[in-house]
Amino acid sequence: MKNKIYTKALWLGACLFLLVSCSLDKTPLAALSPGTYFSNEEELRLYSNKFYQDILPDGPGIYNENADMIIITPLNESVSGQRMVPSTGGGWSWDALRRINYLLANSSHTADLSVRNRYDALAKFFRAYFYFEKLKRFGEVPWFNTVLASDDAQLFKPRDSRNLIADSIIQDLDFAIGYLPETKDVYRVNKWTALALKSRACLFEGTFRKYHGLPDAEKYLTLCAGASEQLIDNGGYTLYKTGATPYQDLFANTKAIGQEVILARDYDDALGLFHNVQNYENASTQGRPGLSKTFVNSYLTSSGGRFTDLLNYDKKEFTEETQNRDPRLAQTIRTPGYTRINSTAKVAPNLSYTITGYHLTKYAMEQVNDANGKSITDIPLFRIAETYLNFAEAKAELGSLTQGDLDKSLNLLRGRVSMPKLNLATANANPDPYLSNAETGYPNVSGTNKGVILEIRRERGVELVMEGHRYYDVMRWKVGKRFEKPFRGMYFKGLGNYDLDNNGTIDVCLYEGTKPGSSASLFLEVGKDIILSEGNKGNIIAHGNISRTFREDRDYLYPIPSEEINLSNGVLKQNPNW
């Protein structure tokens, strides 16, 4: 039986934590005495199983992406600009860190040094993951690498420097890379997972520093490029290419495909482990997620051309705009001809289920799994595709990207779906005006590699959409003003009947006033059920009633809970302007 994140052994390991305190400053009970526990590998394994549950995101933490590419209702407060300083909570939790440090403080009781190093490496991987999430969210935070007693003066220490946090994360990951096993298992952390996290963390830190005007950006970008290349060249991972729709099938799969997936969260109906992605995509009560029109416009044509270079691209209706595009668009949303897995019936986008009209399908399997809490697809947490993109972006930002680098990374992603290769010289000679425009793109990208950086960002969006990356991509690139731009959806030329999948039946009828006679399966009253940008025609407008504000001097970091600052007697300082 495969070695899963959630197994009976994990459950037993979790039970041990009923005997362990959940705060930074309390000592475990006698049943987990440092003098008697961690004396063998089995005890280390049972204890460390809980780290997977404590630290790694669950399914919703990955697919419930809420930024500017996927629009949901209601908007997350970090997107709508309605965040307030919480009194408690707000992500300022340290319970999981204490459990990690407890293992590291007591693993020396294991006589076998190789076993100890392996589990120390595992603990340090999870500590690095824990602190990377804190760094993204809060910036500077206190660094704790010991188990604190209730009277320890360090309990309310000041925040440590960003340099110390970032470099400590890298030190932990380097130890993990050196001592974790190379054996691949999509449900267990190994050397390759640690390299993938180092690639991700160093890209974040390098680009955050570059675009926020902080020092040492090149240091972290160089570390990202090195870790990425080591994983690409030595990890043995390749893209899944089987079948006519390999991108779709990679995610619509009950068992993570280890050829490409480095680490996944396991879901299994036999074990009662479910998530809710298909109900999220196919119900009117789960936020009605949908791609934004701005993001849909970024998908290239199937010949590799820019869709936004086409005449009147912004006035094309759904059945026209979805033709001859990057195949990943039709493997991410319902487009004309879409059928559910194991069904031949063509189904159109359902505007009851999506606020923008662009109906998500990523991770979706048979219709039976649309029921609330009945999705069973494994959720990839790290895959080699992300590392390809990290590598290309880091090299481009460093100014050292070559065509050969693109061909061993980003162009493999395009090749999987038979898209033309990205040419470095061509991209830099003619940067995409749509992607560099302040209303629709990234106006702060400049330099000789401007064109290729924009193309890498395009590819990152298309390949990694709905995988939990977008919000912090916006943060590290310092383009939070994107959240203020209109959130638009499908374009409609006017009132009337619409066949959204070209199958000869009417899918939606738009009307004003009295409801007309029609065979449509859905009626939407314009101005009430649906808002269009030009009155009775135009693009769907989502959340047009919310005046969204993103403060450049504040909103790239989250606030620290006020109660934490009070408990520290002011030693802990609030993030700027909160």
Coordinates of N, CA and C in Angstrom, one line a residue, residues 297-497:
N297 N -7.9 36.9 -21.7 CA -7.3 37.6 -22.8 C -5.8 37.3 -22.9
S298 N -5.2 36.9 -21.8 CA -3.7 36.6 -21.9 C -3.4 35.3 -22.5
Y299 N -4.4 34.4 -22.7 CA -4.1 33.1 -23.4 C -3.8 33.4 -24.8
L300 N -2.7 32.8 -25.3 CA -2.3 33.0 -26.7 C -3.2 32.3 -27.7
T301 N -3.1 32.7 -28.9 CA -3.8 31.9 -29.9 C -3.0 30.6 -30.1
S302 N -3.6 29.6 -30.7 CA -3.0 28.3 -30.9 C -1.8 28.4 -31.8
S303 N -1.6 29.4 -32.6 CA -0.5 29.6 -33.4 C 0.7 30.3 -32.7
G304 N 0.4 30.7 -31.4 CA 1.4 31.4 -30.6 C 1.3 32.9 -30.7
G305 N 0.3 33.4 -31.4 CA 0.1 34.9 -31.5 C -0.6 35.4 -30.3
R306 N -0.6 36.7 -30.1 CA -1.2 37.4 -29.0 C -2.7 37.6 -29.4
F307 N -3.6 37.1 -28.6 CA -5.0 37.3 -28.8 C -5.3 38.7 -28.8
T308 N -4.7 39.5 -27.9 CA -5.0 40.9 -27.8 C -4.5 41.8 -29.0
D309 N -3.7 41.1 -29.9 CA -3.3 41.9 -31.1 C -4.4 41.8 -32.2
L310 N -5.4 40.9 -32.0 CA -6.5 40.7 -33.0 C -7.4 41.9 -33.0
L311 N -7.9 42.2 -34.2 CA -8.9 43.3 -34.3 C -10.1 43.0 -33.5
N312 N -10.5 44.0 -32.7 CA -11.8 43.9 -31.9 C -11.7 42.7 -31.0
Y313 N -10.6 42.3 -30.5 CA -10.5 41.2 -29.6 C -11.4 41.3 -28.4
D314 N -11.6 42.6 -28.0 CA -12.4 42.8 -26.8 C -13.9 42.8 -27.0
K315 N -14.3 42.6 -28.3 CA -15.7 42.5 -28.6 C -16.1 41.1 -29.1
K316 N -15.2 40.2 -29.0 CA -15.6 38.8 -29.4 C -16.4 38.1 -28.3
E317 N -17.4 37.5 -28.8 CA -18.3 36.7 -27.8 C -17.6 35.4 -27.5
F318 N -18.2 34.7 -26.5 CA -17.6 33.5 -26.0 C -17.3 32.5 -27.0
T319 N -18.2 32.1 -27.9 CA -18.0 31.1 -28.8 C -16.9 31.4 -29.8
E320 N -16.7 32.7 -30.1 CA -15.6 33.1 -31.0 C -14.3 33.2 -30.3
E321 N -14.3 33.8 -29.1 CA -13.0 34.1 -28.4 C -12.3 32.8 -27.9
T322 N -13.1 31.7 -27.7 CA -12.5 30.5 -27.2 C -11.9 29.6 -28.3
Q323 N -12.1 30.0 -29.6 CA -11.6 29.1 -30.7 C -10.2 29.4 -31.0
N324 N -9.4 28.4 -31.3 CA -8.0 28.5 -31.7 C -7.2 29.2 -30.7
R325 N -7.3 28.8 -29.5 CA -6.5 29.4 -28.4 C -5.6 28.3 -27.8
D326 N -4.7 28.7 -26.9 CA -3.8 27.8 -26.2 C -4.7 26.7 -25.6
P327 N -4.5 25.4 -25.9 CA -5.3 24.3 -25.5 C -5.6 24.3 -24.0
R328 N -4.7 24.9 -23.2 CA -5.0 24.9 -21.7 C -6.2 25.7 -21.3
L329 N -6.6 26.6 -22.2 CA -7.9 27.3 -21.8 C -9.1 26.4 -21.8
A330 N -9.2 25.5 -22.8 CA -10.3 24.5 -22.9 C -10.1 23.4 -21.9
Q331 N -8.9 23.3 -21.3 CA -8.7 22.3 -20.3 C -8.7 22.9 -18.9
T332 N -9.2 24.1 -18.8 CA -9.3 24.8 -17.5 C -10.7 25.3 -17.3
I333 N -11.4 25.7 -18.4 CA -12.8 26.1 -18.3 C -13.7 25.4 -19.3
R334 N -15.0 25.5 -19.1 CA -15.9 24.9 -20.2 C -15.9 25.8 -21.4
T335 N -15.5 25.2 -22.5 CA -15.6 25.9 -23.8 C -16.5 25.0 -24.7
P336 N -16.9 25.6 -25.9 CA -17.8 24.8 -26.8 C -17.2 23.4 -27.1
G337 N -18.0 22.4 -26.9 CA -17.6 21.0 -27.1 C -17.2 20.3 -25.8
Y338 N -17.2 21.0 -24.7 CA -16.8 20.4 -23.4 C -17.8 19.3 -23.0
T339 N -17.2 18.2 -22.5 CA -18.0 17.1 -22.0 C -17.3 16.7 -20.6
R340 N -18.2 16.2 -19.7 CA -17.7 15.7 -18.5 C -17.0 14.4 -18.7
I341 N -16.1 14.1 -17.8 CA -15.3 12.8 -17.8 C -16.3 11.6 -17.8
N342 N -16.1 10.7 -18.7 CA -17.0 9.5 -18.9 C -18.4 9.8 -19.3
S343 N -18.5 10.9 -20.0 CA -19.8 11.3 -20.6 C -19.6 11.9 -22.0
T344 N -20.6 11.7 -22.9 CA -20.5 12.2 -24.2 C -21.4 13.5 -24.4
A345 N -22.1 13.8 -23.4 CA -23.1 14.9 -23.5 C -22.3 16.3 -23.4
K346 N -22.5 17.1 -24.3 CA -21.8 18.4 -24.3 C -22.6 19.4 -23.4
V347 N -21.8 20.1 -22.5 CA -22.4 21.0 -21.6 C -21.8 22.3 -21.7
A348 N -22.6 23.3 -21.5 CA -22.2 24.7 -21.7 C -21.8 25.3 -20.3
P349 N -21.1 26.4 -20.3 CA -20.9 27.2 -19.1 C -22.3 27.5 -18.4
N350 N -22.3 27.4 -17.1 CA -23.5 27.7 -16.3 C -23.3 29.0 -15.6
L351 N -24.0 30.0 -16.0 CA -23.8 31.3 -15.4 C -24.4 31.4 -14.0
S352 N -25.1 30.4 -13.5 CA -25.5 30.3 -12.1 C -24.3 30.0 -11.2
Y353 N -23.3 29.3 -11.8 CA -22.2 28.8 -11.0 C -21.0 29.6 -11.1
T354 N -20.9 30.6 -12.0 CA -19.7 31.4 -12.2 C -20.1 32.8 -12.4
I355 N -19.5 33.7 -11.6 CA -19.8 35.1 -11.6 C -19.3 35.8 -12.8
T356 N -18.3 35.2 -13.6 CA -17.8 35.9 -14.8 C -18.2 35.2 -16.1
G357 N -18.8 34.0 -16.0 CA -19.2 33.2 -17.1 C -18.2 32.2 -17.6
Y358 N -16.9 32.4 -17.1 CA -15.9 31.4 -17.5 C -15.8 30.3 -16.4
H359 N -16.5 29.2 -16.7 CA -16.8 28.2 -15.8 C -15.6 27.2 -15.6
L360 N -15.1 27.2 -14.4 CA -13.9 26.4 -14.1 C -14.2 24.9 -14.2
T361 N -13.1 24.1 -14.7 CA -13.2 22.7 -14.7 C -12.0 22.0 -14.2
K362 N -11.0 22.8 -13.8 CA -9.7 22.1 -13.3 C -10.0 21.3 -12.1
Y363 N -9.4 20.1 -12.1 CA -9.6 19.0 -11.1 C -10.9 18.3 -11.2
A364 N -11.8 18.6 -12.1 CA -13.1 18.0 -12.1 C -13.1 16.6 -12.8
M365 N -13.9 15.7 -12.2 CA -14.0 14.4 -12.7 C -15.5 14.1 -13.0
E366 N -16.0 12.9 -12.6 CA -17.4 12.6 -13.0 C -18.4 13.5 -12.2
Q367 N -19.6 13.6 -12.7 CA -20.6 14.5 -12.2 C -21.0 14.1 -10.7
V368 N -20.9 12.8 -10.4 CA -21.2 12.4 -9.1 C -20.4 13.0 -8.0
N369 N -19.2 13.5 -8.4 CA -18.3 14.1 -7.4 C -18.6 15.6 -7.2
D370 N -19.7 16.1 -7.9 CA -20.1 17.5 -7.7 C -20.8 17.7 -6.4
A371 N -21.2 16.6 -5.7 CA -21.9 16.8 -4.5 C -21.0 17.4 -3.4
N372 N -21.6 18.1 -2.5 CA -20.8 18.8 -1.5 C -19.9 17.9 -0.7
G373 N -18.6 18.2 -0.7 CA -17.6 17.5 0.0 C -17.4 16.1 -0.5
K374 N -17.5 15.9 -1.8 CA -17.3 14.5 -2.4 C -16.2 14.5 -3.4
S375 N -15.3 15.5 -3.5 CA -14.3 15.4 -4.5 C -13.1 14.6 -4.0
I376 N -12.5 13.8 -4.9 CA -11.5 12.8 -4.4 C -10.2 12.9 -5.2
T377 N -10.1 14.0 -6.1 CA -8.8 14.1 -6.8 C -7.7 14.5 -5.8
D378 N -6.5 13.9 -6.0 CA -5.3 14.3 -5.3 C -5.0 15.8 -5.7
I379 N -4.5 16.6 -4.7 CA -4.1 18.0 -5.0 C -2.6 18.1 -5.0
P380 N -2.0 18.4 -6.2 CA -0.6 18.6 -6.2 C -0.2 19.9 -5.4
L381 N 0.9 19.7 -4.6 CA 1.4 20.8 -3.9 C 2.7 21.4 -4.5
F382 N 3.5 20.5 -5.1 CA 4.7 20.9 -5.8 C 4.7 20.0 -7.1
R383 N 5.0 20.6 -8.2 CA 5.2 19.8 -9.4 C 6.3 20.5 -10.2
I384 N 6.9 19.7 -11.1 CA 8.1 20.1 -11.8 C 7.8 21.3 -12.7
A385 N 6.5 21.5 -13.2 CA 6.2 22.6 -14.0 C 6.4 23.9 -13.3
E386 N 6.1 24.0 -12.0 CA 6.4 25.2 -11.3 C 7.9 25.5 -11.3
T387 N 8.7 24.5 -11.1 CA 10.2 24.6 -11.0 C 10.7 25.1 -12.3
Y388 N 10.2 24.6 -13.5 CA 10.5 25.1 -14.8 C 10.3 26.7 -14.8
L389 N 9.2 27.1 -14.4 CA 8.8 28.5 -14.5 C 9.7 29.3 -13.5
N390 N 9.9 28.8 -12.3 CA 10.8 29.5 -11.4 C 12.2 29.7 -12.0
F391 N 12.7 28.7 -12.6 CA 14.0 28.7 -13.2 C 14.1 29.8 -14.3
A392 N 13.1 29.8 -15.2 CA 13.1 30.7 -16.3 C 13.0 32.2 -15.7
E393 N 12.1 32.3 -14.7 CA 11.9 33.7 -14.2 C 13.2 34.2 -13.5
A394 N 13.8 33.4 -12.7 CA 15.0 33.8 -12.0 C 16.1 34.2 -12.9
K395 N 16.3 33.3 -13.9 CA 17.4 33.6 -14.9 C 17.1 34.9 -15.7
A396 N 15.8 35.1 -16.0 CA 15.4 36.3 -16.8 C 15.7 37.6 -15.9
E397 N 15.3 37.5 -14.6 CA 15.5 38.6 -13.8 C 17.0 38.9 -13.5
L398 N 17.8 37.9 -13.5 CA 19.2 38.0 -13.4 C 19.9 38.5 -14.6
G399 N 19.2 38.5 -15.7 CA 19.8 38.9 -17.0 C 20.6 37.8 -17.7
S400 N 20.6 36.6 -17.2 CA 21.4 35.5 -17.7 C 20.6 34.4 -18.5
L401 N 19.4 34.7 -18.8 CA 18.5 33.7 -19.5 C 19.0 33.5 -20.9
T402 N 19.1 32.2 -21.3 CA 19.4 31.9 -22.7 C 18.3 31.2 -23.4
Q403 N 18.3 31.0 -24.7 CA 17.3 30.3 -25.4 C 17.4 28.8 -24.9
G404 N 18.6 28.3 -24.6 CA 18.7 27.0 -24.1 C 18.0 26.8 -22.8
D405 N 18.0 27.8 -21.9 CA 17.3 27.8 -20.6 C 15.8 27.7 -20.9
L406 N 15.3 28.5 -21.8 CA 13.9 28.4 -22.1 C 13.5 27.0 -22.6
D407 N 14.3 26.5 -23.4 CA 14.0 25.2 -24.1 C 14.0 24.0 -23.1
K408 N 14.7 24.2 -22.0 CA 14.7 23.1 -20.9 C 13.7 23.4 -19.8
S409 N 12.9 24.4 -20.0 CA 12.0 24.8 -18.9 C 10.7 25.2 -19.5
L410 N 10.4 26.4 -19.7 CA 9.1 26.9 -20.1 C 8.7 26.3 -21.4
N411 N 9.5 26.2 -22.4 CA 9.1 25.6 -23.7 C 8.7 24.2 -23.6
L412 N 9.1 23.5 -22.6 CA 8.5 22.1 -22.4 C 7.1 22.2 -22.0
L413 N 6.6 23.2 -21.3 CA 5.2 23.3 -20.9 C 4.4 23.7 -22.2
R414 N 4.9 24.5 -23.0 CA 4.2 24.8 -24.3 C 4.2 23.6 -25.2
G415 N 5.3 22.9 -25.2 CA 5.3 21.7 -26.1 C 4.3 20.6 -25.7
R416 N 4.1 20.5 -24.4 CA 3.1 19.5 -23.9 C 1.7 19.7 -24.6
V417 N 1.3 20.9 -24.9 CA 0.0 21.2 -25.5 C 0.2 21.7 -26.9
S418 N 1.3 21.4 -27.5 CA 1.6 21.7 -28.9 C 1.5 23.1 -29.2
M419 N 1.9 24.0 -28.3 CA 2.1 25.4 -28.5 C 3.5 25.7 -29.0
P420 N 3.6 26.7 -29.9 CA 4.9 27.1 -30.4 C 5.8 27.5 -29.3
K421 N 7.1 27.4 -29.5 CA 8.1 27.7 -28.5 C 8.2 29.3 -28.3
L422 N 8.6 29.7 -27.1 CA 8.9 31.1 -26.9 C 10.3 31.4 -27.3
N423 N 10.5 32.4 -28.2 CA 11.8 32.8 -28.6 C 12.2 34.0 -27.9
L424 N 13.4 33.9 -27.2 CA 13.9 34.9 -26.4 C 14.1 36.2 -27.1
A425 N 14.8 36.2 -28.2 CA 15.1 37.4 -29.0 C 13.8 38.1 -29.4
T426 N 12.9 37.3 -29.9 CA 11.6 37.9 -30.5 C 10.8 38.5 -29.3
A427 N 10.7 37.8 -28.2 CA 10.0 38.4 -27.1 C 10.5 39.7 -26.6
N428 N 11.9 39.8 -26.5 CA 12.5 41.0 -26.0 C 12.4 42.2 -27.1
A429 N 12.4 41.8 -28.3 CA 12.3 42.8 -29.4 C 10.9 43.4 -29.5
N430 N 9.9 42.8 -29.0 CA 8.5 43.2 -29.1 C 7.7 42.9 -27.9
P431 N 7.9 43.6 -26.7 CA 7.2 43.2 -25.5 C 5.7 43.5 -25.8
D432 N 4.9 42.6 -25.1 CA 3.4 42.7 -25.3 C 2.9 43.9 -24.7
P433 N 2.3 44.8 -25.4 CA 1.7 46.1 -24.8 C 0.6 45.8 -23.9
Y434 N -0.2 44.7 -24.1 CA -1.3 44.4 -23.2 C -0.7 44.0 -21.8
L435 N 0.4 43.2 -21.8 CA 0.9 42.7 -20.5 C 1.7 43.8 -19.8
S436 N 2.1 44.9 -20.5 CA 2.8 46.0 -19.9 C 2.0 47.2 -19.6
N437 N 0.7 47.1 -19.9 CA -0.2 48.2 -19.7 C -0.6 48.2 -18.2
A438 N -0.8 49.4 -17.7 CA -1.1 49.6 -16.2 C -2.5 49.0 -15.9
E439 N -3.4 49.0 -16.9 CA -4.7 48.5 -16.7 C -4.9 47.0 -16.7
T440 N -4.0 46.4 -17.5 CA -4.1 45.0 -17.7 C -2.9 44.1 -17.5
G441 N -1.8 44.8 -17.1 CA -0.6 44.0 -17.0 C 0.3 44.5 -15.9
Y442 N 1.6 44.6 -16.2 CA 2.7 44.8 -15.2 C 3.6 46.0 -15.7
P443 N 3.2 47.2 -15.3 CA 3.8 48.4 -15.9 C 5.2 48.6 -15.3
N444 N 5.6 47.9 -14.2 CA 6.9 48.1 -13.6 C 8.0 47.2 -14.1
V445 N 7.7 46.4 -15.1 CA 8.8 45.6 -15.7 C 9.5 46.4 -16.7
S446 N 10.8 46.4 -16.6 CA 11.7 47.2 -17.5 C 13.0 46.4 -17.8
G447 N 13.8 47.0 -18.6 CA 15.1 46.5 -18.9 C 15.1 45.6 -20.2
T448 N 16.3 45.1 -20.5 CA 16.4 44.4 -21.8 C 15.7 43.1 -21.8
N449 N 15.3 42.5 -20.7 CA 14.5 41.3 -20.6 C 13.1 41.5 -20.4
K450 N 12.6 42.8 -20.6 CA 11.2 43.1 -20.3 C 10.3 42.1 -21.0
G451 N 10.5 42.0 -22.3 CA 9.6 41.2 -23.1 C 9.5 39.7 -22.6
V452 N 10.6 39.1 -22.3 CA 10.6 37.7 -21.9 C 10.0 37.5 -20.5
I453 N 10.3 38.5 -19.6 CA 9.7 38.5 -18.3 C 8.2 38.5 -18.3
L454 N 7.7 39.4 -19.2 CA 6.2 39.4 -19.4 C 5.7 38.1 -19.9
E455 N 6.4 37.5 -20.8 CA 5.9 36.2 -21.4 C 6.0 35.1 -20.3
I456 N 7.0 35.1 -19.5 CA 7.1 34.1 -18.4 C 6.0 34.3 -17.4
R457 N 5.6 35.5 -17.1 CA 4.5 35.8 -16.3 C 3.2 35.3 -16.9
R458 N 3.0 35.5 -18.2 CA 1.9 35.0 -18.9 C 1.8 33.4 -18.7
E459 N 2.9 32.8 -19.0 CA 3.0 31.3 -18.9 C 2.7 30.9 -17.5
R460 N 3.2 31.6 -16.5 CA 3.0 31.2 -15.1 C 1.5 31.2 -14.8
G461 N 0.8 32.2 -15.2 CA -0.6 32.3 -15.0 C -1.4 31.2 -15.7
V462 N -1.1 30.9 -16.9 CA -1.8 29.9 -17.7 C -1.5 28.5 -17.1
E463 N -0.3 28.2 -16.8 CA 0.1 26.9 -16.3 C -0.3 26.6 -14.8
L464 N -0.3 27.6 -14.0 CA -0.4 27.4 -12.6 C -1.7 28.0 -12.0
V465 N -2.6 28.5 -12.8 CA -3.9 29.0 -12.3 C -4.6 28.0 -11.4
M466 N -5.2 28.5 -10.4 CA -6.0 27.6 -9.5 C -5.1 26.7 -8.7
E467 N -3.8 27.0 -8.5 CA -2.9 26.2 -7.7 C -2.3 26.9 -6.5
G468 N -2.9 28.1 -6.2 CA -2.6 28.8 -4.9 C -1.4 29.7 -5.0
H469 N -1.0 30.1 -6.2 CA 0.2 31.0 -6.3 C -0.1 32.5 -6.5
R470 N -1.2 32.8 -7.1 CA -1.4 34.1 -7.7 C -1.3 35.3 -6.7
Y471 N -2.0 35.1 -5.5 CA -2.0 36.3 -4.6 C -0.5 36.7 -4.3
Y472 N 0.3 35.8 -3.9 CA 1.7 36.2 -3.5 C 2.6 36.5 -4.8
D473 N 2.2 36.0 -5.9 CA 2.8 36.5 -7.1 C 2.6 38.0 -7.3
V474 N 1.4 38.4 -7.1 CA 1.0 39.9 -7.2 C 1.8 40.7 -6.1
M475 N 1.9 40.1 -4.9 CA 2.6 40.8 -3.8 C 4.1 40.9 -4.1
R476 N 4.7 39.8 -4.6 CA 6.2 39.9 -4.8 C 6.5 40.8 -6.0
W477 N 5.7 40.9 -7.0 CA 5.9 41.7 -8.2 C 5.5 43.2 -7.9
K478 N 4.9 43.5 -6.8 CA 4.5 44.8 -6.4 C 3.5 45.4 -7.4
V479 N 2.5 44.6 -7.7 CA 1.4 45.1 -8.6 C 0.1 45.0 -7.9
G480 N 0.0 45.3 -6.7 CA -1.2 45.2 -5.9 C -2.3 46.1 -6.5
K481 N -2.0 47.1 -7.2 CA -3.0 48.0 -7.8 C -3.9 47.3 -8.8
R482 N -3.5 46.1 -9.2 CA -4.3 45.3 -10.1 C -5.7 45.0 -9.4
F483 N -5.7 44.9 -8.1 CA -6.9 44.6 -7.4 C -7.9 45.7 -7.5
E484 N -7.5 46.9 -7.9 CA -8.4 48.0 -8.0 C -9.1 48.1 -9.4
K485 N -8.6 47.3 -10.3 CA -9.1 47.3 -11.7 C -10.4 46.6 -11.8
P486 N -11.2 47.0 -12.8 CA -12.5 46.3 -12.9 C -12.4 44.8 -13.1
F487 N -13.2 44.0 -12.5 CA -13.3 42.6 -12.7 C -14.4 42.3 -13.7
R488 N -14.0 41.9 -14.9 CA -14.9 41.7 -16.0 C -15.0 40.2 -16.3
G489 N -16.1 39.9 -17.0 CA -16.3 38.5 -17.5 C -16.6 38.5 -19.0
M490 N -17.4 37.6 -19.4 CA -17.8 37.4 -20.8 C -18.4 38.7 -21.4
Y491 N -18.2 38.8 -22.7 CA -18.8 39.9 -23.5 C -20.1 39.4 -24.1
F492 N -21.2 40.2 -24.0 CA -22.4 40.0 -24.7 C -22.8 41.2 -25.6
K493 N -23.2 41.0 -26.8 CA -23.4 42.1 -27.7 C -24.7 42.8 -27.5
G494 N -25.6 42.1 -26.7 CA -26.9 42.7 -26.4 C -27.8 41.8 -25.7
L495 N -29.1 42.2 -25.6 CA -30.1 41.3 -25.0 C -30.4 40.2 -26.0
G496 N -31.0 39.1 -25.5 CA -31.4 38.0 -26.3 C -31.0 36.6 -25.9
N497 N -31.1 35.7 -26.8 CA -30.7 34.3 -26.5 C -29.3 34.0 -26.9

